[in-house]
Amino acid sequence: MVGPGLGPALENANPLVFRRSGERPVTAREEDDDLPDAIDDREIFDLIRSINDPEHPLTLEELNVVEQVRVKVNDAESTVAVEFTPTIPHCSMATLIGLSIKVKLIRSLPERFKVDVHITPGTHISEHAVNKQLADKERVAAALENSHLLEVVNQCLSARS
Amino acid sequence: MRAGSADGSGMAALTLSCRLAAHPDSRCWFVAWSPSGALLASCGGDRSVRVWGRQGENWVCQAVLGEGHQRTVRKVAWSLCGSYLASASFDATTCIWKKTPDGFECVTTLEGHENEVKSVAWSPSGSLLATCSRDKSVWIWEVDEEDEYECVSVLNSHTQDVKHVVWHPSQELLASASYDDTVKLYREEEDDWVCFTTLEGHESTVWGLAFDGAGRRLASCSDDRTVRIWSSDEQGEPGVACSSTEPSWKCICTLSGYHTRTIYDVAWCRLTGAVATACGDDAIRVFEEEPLAEPQHPTFALTAHMSRAHAQDVNCVAWNPAEPGLLASCSDDGEVAFWRYQRPECC
C-alpha cells in the first residue's frame, strides 16, 4: 500500500510536540465487577496513542496525529471511527499511519467491531485516496500478507523500551 | 431463525439450514456452486480451497485443496462441465484443478499478473477463462483440448485494481468491476478483445456483478452502498428504433437506502429471479422485481432481511443453480452458511 522505505531527509524535520495526557481515571462503576463495562472513546484512544510515528521517535499522541476527541465508539452498535491528522498535508506516511491504527484496533478489539479509520477532513492533499485504501479490506488484507510492510507496521506498534 | 419484515405480511423468509466452520481462524472470501449444484467450493485467508458435499441435511468437507497457493485464495470458479475448478490467489497466480476419482489435482498454474489475482470466471462455452488483478488488467485465456492455456488478450481499460469478472450466461461477453468505480463490458471484434462500453454511475469501488438468467440485465454492487441494475436495449423495445447494432447498456434502477455498509457481493438467481446481497453490516438481503412494473423501469422490493446472518462481514452470496431458493453465504468469521429462501406469497 505504501512505500515504507525512509528517505534520507525527514519530510517534517521539526514537528510540534504536544504533551501526553495523563492516566485514565478509573470510575466507581468500573470498579464494580458486577456491572458490564462498555468500551468508550478513552479506551480506544489509549490503544492508539502510544503508536510510534514511522519517522520520529515520538508517539502519534505527541505529534497530535491522534486525539481523544477524534475517536467515536459505539459499543452497542459495535462501531469504532477514528480520525487522524497527518502532521503535514503532503505526508507520504499517511497511509502507513492509518494502517497501523487500523491494525492495532483490529488486533485489540473483539471481532464484532467495525473499525473505520479516516484522515481528519481537510488535512491532507490525498485525503480521499488514502481513506479509500484504508476502507478497502481486501487491499488491507493483501498488504498485511506482505512481510516487509507487516514488519514496518509492527515496528510502529511495538512498545518503545 | 426467520428474517423479520417491516409489516409482517407477504414477506418472504430466509431460514438457516446449516452453518459450517469452513475456514477456521481465517476469512472465508468466496463460495461457488458446481454447475449441477451438488458441490460447493469455498476459499479463504488460510490459502486453501475446500469442496463441500451434501450428506442428508448436512454439508461435509469432501476435499481440501491446500498445496496450490502461497497466499490468500480470493475467489474460485467451476468450469461448466463441472470437471475443473479455478482458484485466484493473492500470490499472483491462478490454479486449475481437475476433479479425479481421488480428489482434485492441480494441473496448471497460470502466471502473468503482476500482483494479486482478484477474480476468475469461465466463459459459457468453457473454452475461455478470464482473470483480473490489482495490476489493473483483465486477461483472457484460451483453453485447448490438451488442457493447455494461452493468454489471448490483456485488457488494460481499467485505471485501478480490478475486483471481479463475470461472463454473460450464454454469449462470449465479459463484464469486469473495479476500484475505479466503473463496470466495463468486453467482446471479441475481428480477432481481438475490446472494451465496448463503460458503465458509470457508482460513486465508489464496484465489488460484485451478476447477470440475470437471460443476460439482458446486469446487477452491480458497490462500496457506495447501492445496487444498480443495468439493462441492454438489445431486445428492442416496441416502437424504438435502434440506430446502431451496438447494444447500449444503461442504468434502469438503483437500490439505495437498504444497506448500511459496503456491499461485497450480489447474486441473481437464474431459477427464480431473486437478487441476494452480501453486506459489510453482517446482513443478507433478498430483493424481487415487482411484477407489475414496466420492464424498462423496474422496481425491486426488499423481500427478506437477515440481520446478523454472520458474526462479521458477509463476503459472498451464491444461489444453488439446481435447487430454487437454496442460498450459500460466507463471512470474515470463516463460516459458510446455507439458507432456504421462501418467496413471498403475493408473487
CSV table of C-alpha atoms in Angstrom, one decimal, chain B residues 21-241:
chain,number,residue,atom,x,y,z
B,21,ALA,CA,-16.7,-23.5,10.3
B,22,ALA,CA,-15.3,-23.8,6.8
B,23,HIS,CA,-12.1,-21.8,7.2
B,24,PRO,CA,-11.5,-21.6,11.0
B,25,ASP,CA,-9.3,-18.7,12.3
B,26,SER,CA,-9.4,-17.1,8.8
B,27,ARG,CA,-11.6,-15.3,6.4
B,28,CYS,CA,-13.9,-17.1,4.1
B,29,TRP,CA,-13.7,-14.9,1.0
B,30,PHE,CA,-15.9,-16.7,-1.6
B,31,VAL,CA,-18.1,-19.7,-2.4
B,32,ALA,CA,-19.1,-21.2,-5.7
B,33,TRP,CA,-21.6,-23.9,-6.6
B,34,SER,CA,-20.7,-26.6,-9.1
B,35,PRO,CA,-22.9,-26.5,-12.2
B,36,SER,CA,-25.1,-29.4,-11.0
B,37,GLY,CA,-25.5,-27.8,-7.6
B,38,ALA,CA,-24.2,-30.9,-5.9
B,39,LEU,CA,-20.9,-29.4,-4.6
B,40,LEU,CA,-19.9,-26.0,-3.1
B,41,ALA,CA,-16.3,-24.8,-3.2
B,42,SER,CA,-15.1,-22.3,-0.6
B,43,CYS,CA,-11.8,-20.4,-0.3
B,44,GLY,CA,-10.1,-18.1,2.2
B,45,GLY,CA,-7.3,-16.5,4.0
B,46,ASP,CA,-5.9,-19.9,5.1
B,47,ARG,CA,-4.7,-20.3,1.5
B,48,SER,CA,-6.9,-23.3,1.0
B,49,VAL,CA,-9.9,-24.3,-1.2
B,50,ARG,CA,-12.4,-26.7,0.3
B,51,VAL,CA,-15.1,-28.7,-1.5
B,52,TRP,CA,-18.3,-29.4,0.4
B,53,GLY,CA,-20.9,-32.1,-0.5
B,54,ARG,CA,-24.4,-32.9,0.9
B,55,GLN,CA,-24.9,-35.7,3.4
B,56,GLY,CA,-28.5,-35.7,4.5
B,57,GLU,CA,-29.3,-32.3,5.8
B,58,ASN,CA,-25.6,-31.5,6.5
B,59,TRP,CA,-22.7,-30.5,4.3
B,60,VAL,CA,-19.4,-32.2,4.8
B,61,CYS,CA,-15.9,-31.4,3.5
B,62,GLN,CA,-15.0,-33.8,0.7
B,63,ALA,CA,-11.7,-32.3,-0.3
B,64,VAL,CA,-9.1,-29.8,0.9
B,65,LEU,CA,-7.0,-28.2,-1.9
B,66,GLY,CA,-4.2,-26.9,0.3
B,67,GLU,CA,-1.0,-27.1,-1.7
B,68,GLY,CA,-1.7,-24.8,-4.7
B,69,HIS,CA,-1.2,-21.3,-3.3
B,70,GLN,CA,1.3,-19.4,-1.2
B,71,ARG,CA,-1.2,-16.6,-0.1
B,72,THR,CA,-4.9,-16.0,0.3
B,73,VAL,CA,-7.2,-17.6,-2.2
B,74,ARG,CA,-9.6,-14.8,-3.1
B,75,LYS,CA,-12.1,-16.5,-5.5
B,76,VAL,CA,-12.9,-19.8,-7.1
B,77,ALA,CA,-14.9,-20.8,-10.2
B,78,TRP,CA,-16.2,-24.1,-11.7
B,79,SER,CA,-16.0,-24.9,-15.4
B,80,LEU,CA,-19.4,-25.5,-17.0
B,81,CYS,CA,-18.7,-29.3,-17.3
B,82,GLY,CA,-18.0,-29.4,-13.5
B,83,SER,CA,-14.7,-31.2,-14.0
B,84,TYR,CA,-12.4,-28.2,-13.3
B,85,LEU,CA,-12.1,-25.7,-10.6
B,86,ALA,CA,-10.0,-22.5,-11.0
B,87,SER,CA,-8.7,-20.6,-7.9
B,88,ALA,CA,-7.5,-17.0,-8.0
B,89,SER,CA,-4.9,-16.0,-5.4
B,90,PHE,CA,-3.1,-13.0,-3.9
B,91,ASP,CA,0.1,-14.9,-4.8
B,92,ALA,CA,-0.5,-13.6,-8.4
B,93,THR,CA,-1.4,-17.0,-9.9
B,94,THR,CA,-4.5,-18.9,-10.8
B,95,CYS,CA,-4.5,-22.6,-10.3
B,96,ILE,CA,-6.6,-25.0,-12.4
B,97,TRP,CA,-7.7,-28.1,-10.5
B,98,LYS,CA,-9.0,-31.3,-12.2
B,99,LYS,CA,-11.6,-33.4,-10.5
B,100,THR,CA,-10.4,-37.0,-10.3
B,101,PRO,CA,-11.9,-40.1,-8.6
B,102,ASP,CA,-9.4,-39.5,-5.8
B,103,GLY,CA,-10.0,-35.8,-5.3
B,104,PHE,CA,-8.6,-32.7,-7.0
B,105,GLU,CA,-5.2,-32.4,-8.8
B,106,CYS,CA,-3.6,-29.1,-9.7
B,107,VAL,CA,-3.0,-29.5,-13.4
B,108,THR,CA,-1.9,-26.0,-14.4
B,109,THR,CA,-0.8,-22.7,-12.8
B,110,LEU,CA,-1.5,-19.6,-14.8
B,111,GLU,CA,1.1,-16.9,-14.3
B,112,GLY,CA,1.5,-13.4,-15.7
B,113,HIS,CA,-0.3,-10.9,-13.5
B,114,GLU,CA,2.0,-8.5,-11.7
B,115,ASN,CA,0.3,-8.9,-8.3
B,116,GLU,CA,-2.8,-10.2,-6.5
B,117,VAL,CA,-5.4,-12.0,-8.8
B,118,LYS,CA,-8.8,-11.0,-7.5
B,119,SER,CA,-11.2,-13.0,-9.6
B,120,VAL,CA,-11.6,-15.8,-12.2
B,121,ALA,CA,-14.5,-16.9,-14.4
B,122,TRP,CA,-15.2,-19.4,-17.2
B,123,SER,CA,-17.0,-18.5,-20.4
B,124,PRO,CA,-20.3,-20.3,-21.2
B,125,SER,CA,-18.6,-22.3,-23.9
B,126,GLY,CA,-15.9,-23.5,-21.5
B,127,SER,CA,-13.1,-22.5,-23.9
B,128,LEU,CA,-12.2,-19.2,-22.3
B,129,LEU,CA,-11.2,-18.2,-18.8
B,130,ALA,CA,-10.9,-14.6,-17.6
B,131,THR,CA,-8.8,-13.4,-14.6
B,132,CYS,CA,-8.3,-9.9,-13.2
B,133,SER,CA,-5.9,-8.3,-10.8
B,134,ARG,CA,-4.8,-5.4,-8.7
B,135,ASP,CA,-2.4,-4.7,-11.6
B,136,LYS,CA,-5.5,-3.1,-13.2
B,137,SER,CA,-5.7,-5.6,-16.1
B,138,VAL,CA,-8.1,-8.3,-17.2
B,139,TRP,CA,-6.6,-11.3,-19.0
B,140,ILE,CA,-8.5,-13.7,-21.3
B,141,TRP,CA,-7.1,-17.2,-21.6
B,142,GLU,CA,-8.0,-19.8,-24.2
B,143,VAL,CA,-8.1,-23.5,-23.3
B,144,ASP,CA,-7.4,-26.1,-25.9
B,145,GLU,CA,-8.3,-29.8,-25.9
B,146,GLU,CA,-5.0,-30.8,-24.3
B,147,ASP,CA,-5.8,-28.6,-21.3
B,148,GLU,CA,-3.2,-26.0,-22.4
B,149,TYR,CA,-3.9,-22.4,-21.5
B,150,GLU,CA,-2.8,-19.5,-23.7
B,151,CYS,CA,-3.3,-15.8,-22.9
B,152,VAL,CA,-5.1,-14.4,-25.9
B,153,SER,CA,-5.8,-10.8,-24.7
B,154,VAL,CA,-4.6,-8.4,-21.9
B,155,LEU,CA,-7.2,-5.7,-21.4
B,156,ASN,CA,-6.0,-2.5,-19.7
B,157,SER,CA,-9.1,-0.4,-19.8
B,158,HIS,CA,-9.5,0.0,-16.0
B,159,THR,CA,-7.4,2.6,-14.3
B,160,GLN,CA,-7.4,0.9,-10.9
B,161,ASP,CA,-7.5,-2.5,-9.1
B,162,VAL,CA,-10.0,-4.9,-10.9
B,163,LYS,CA,-12.2,-6.6,-8.3
B,164,HIS,CA,-14.4,-9.0,-10.2
B,165,VAL,CA,-15.0,-10.6,-13.6
B,166,VAL,CA,-18.2,-12.4,-14.8
B,167,TRP,CA,-19.3,-13.9,-18.2
B,168,HIS,CA,-22.7,-13.4,-19.8
B,169,PRO,CA,-24.8,-16.6,-19.3
B,170,SER,CA,-24.9,-17.6,-23.0
B,171,GLN,CA,-22.7,-15.2,-25.0
B,172,GLU,CA,-18.9,-14.7,-25.1
B,173,LEU,CA,-19.3,-11.3,-23.4
B,174,LEU,CA,-17.3,-10.4,-20.3
B,175,ALA,CA,-18.0,-7.9,-17.6
B,176,SER,CA,-15.5,-6.5,-15.0
B,177,ALA,CA,-15.8,-4.4,-11.9
B,178,SER,CA,-13.2,-2.1,-10.4
B,179,TYR,CA,-11.8,0.1,-7.7
B,180,ASP,CA,-12.1,2.9,-10.4
B,181,ASP,CA,-15.9,2.9,-9.7
B,182,THR,CA,-16.8,1.6,-13.1
B,183,VAL,CA,-18.1,-1.6,-14.8
B,184,LYS,CA,-16.7,-2.5,-18.3
B,185,LEU,CA,-18.0,-4.9,-20.9
B,186,TYR,CA,-15.8,-6.7,-23.5
B,187,ARG,CA,-16.3,-8.8,-26.6
B,188,GLU,CA,-14.3,-10.1,-29.4
B,189,GLU,CA,-14.1,-8.0,-32.6
B,190,GLU,CA,-12.0,-9.1,-35.6
B,191,ASP,CA,-9.9,-11.5,-33.6
B,192,ASP,CA,-9.2,-9.1,-30.8
B,193,TRP,CA,-10.9,-8.4,-27.5
B,194,VAL,CA,-12.1,-4.9,-26.9
B,195,CYS,CA,-13.9,-2.9,-24.2
B,196,PHE,CA,-17.1,-1.8,-26.0
B,197,THR,CA,-18.8,0.1,-23.1
B,198,THR,CA,-18.1,1.5,-19.7
B,199,LEU,CA,-20.9,1.7,-17.1
B,200,GLU,CA,-20.5,4.8,-15.0
B,201,GLY,CA,-22.7,5.8,-12.0
B,202,HIS,CA,-21.3,4.1,-8.9
B,203,GLU,CA,-19.6,6.6,-6.5
B,204,SER,CA,-17.1,4.1,-5.1
B,205,THR,CA,-15.5,0.7,-5.7
B,206,VAL,CA,-17.7,-1.8,-7.6
B,207,TRP,CA,-17.2,-5.2,-5.8
B,208,GLY,CA,-19.6,-7.6,-7.4
B,209,LEU,CA,-21.6,-8.3,-10.6
B,210,ALA,CA,-24.3,-10.7,-11.6
B,211,PHE,CA,-26.2,-11.2,-14.9
B,212,ASP,CA,-29.8,-12.3,-14.8
B,213,GLY,CA,-30.8,-15.6,-16.4
B,214,ALA,CA,-31.4,-14.2,-19.9
B,215,GLY,CA,-28.3,-12.0,-19.8
B,216,ARG,CA,-30.2,-8.8,-20.7
B,217,ARG,CA,-29.6,-7.2,-17.3
B,218,LEU,CA,-26.6,-6.9,-15.1
B,219,ALA,CA,-26.6,-6.1,-11.3
B,220,SER,CA,-23.6,-4.4,-9.7
B,221,CYS,CA,-22.9,-3.7,-6.0
B,222,SER,CA,-20.6,-1.2,-4.5
B,223,ASP,CA,-18.8,0.5,-1.6
B,224,ASP,CA,-21.3,3.3,-2.2
B,225,ARG,CA,-23.9,1.1,-0.6
B,226,THR,CA,-26.1,0.8,-3.7
B,227,VAL,CA,-27.0,-1.9,-6.1
B,228,ARG,CA,-27.6,-0.8,-9.7
B,229,ILE,CA,-29.5,-2.7,-12.4
B,230,TRP,CA,-28.1,-2.1,-15.9
B,231,SER,CA,-30.1,-3.2,-19.0
B,232,SER,CA,-29.2,-3.8,-22.6
B,233,ASP,CA,-31.6,-2.4,-25.1
B,234,GLU,CA,-30.6,-5.2,-27.5
B,235,GLN,CA,-34.0,-7.0,-27.2
B,236,GLY,CA,-35.5,-3.9,-28.8
B,237,GLU,CA,-38.4,-2.0,-27.2
B,238,PRO,CA,-41.5,-2.0,-29.4
B,239,GLY,CA,-41.5,1.2,-31.4
B,240,VAL,CA,-38.0,2.2,-30.5
B,241,ALA,CA,-35.6,2.0,-33.4
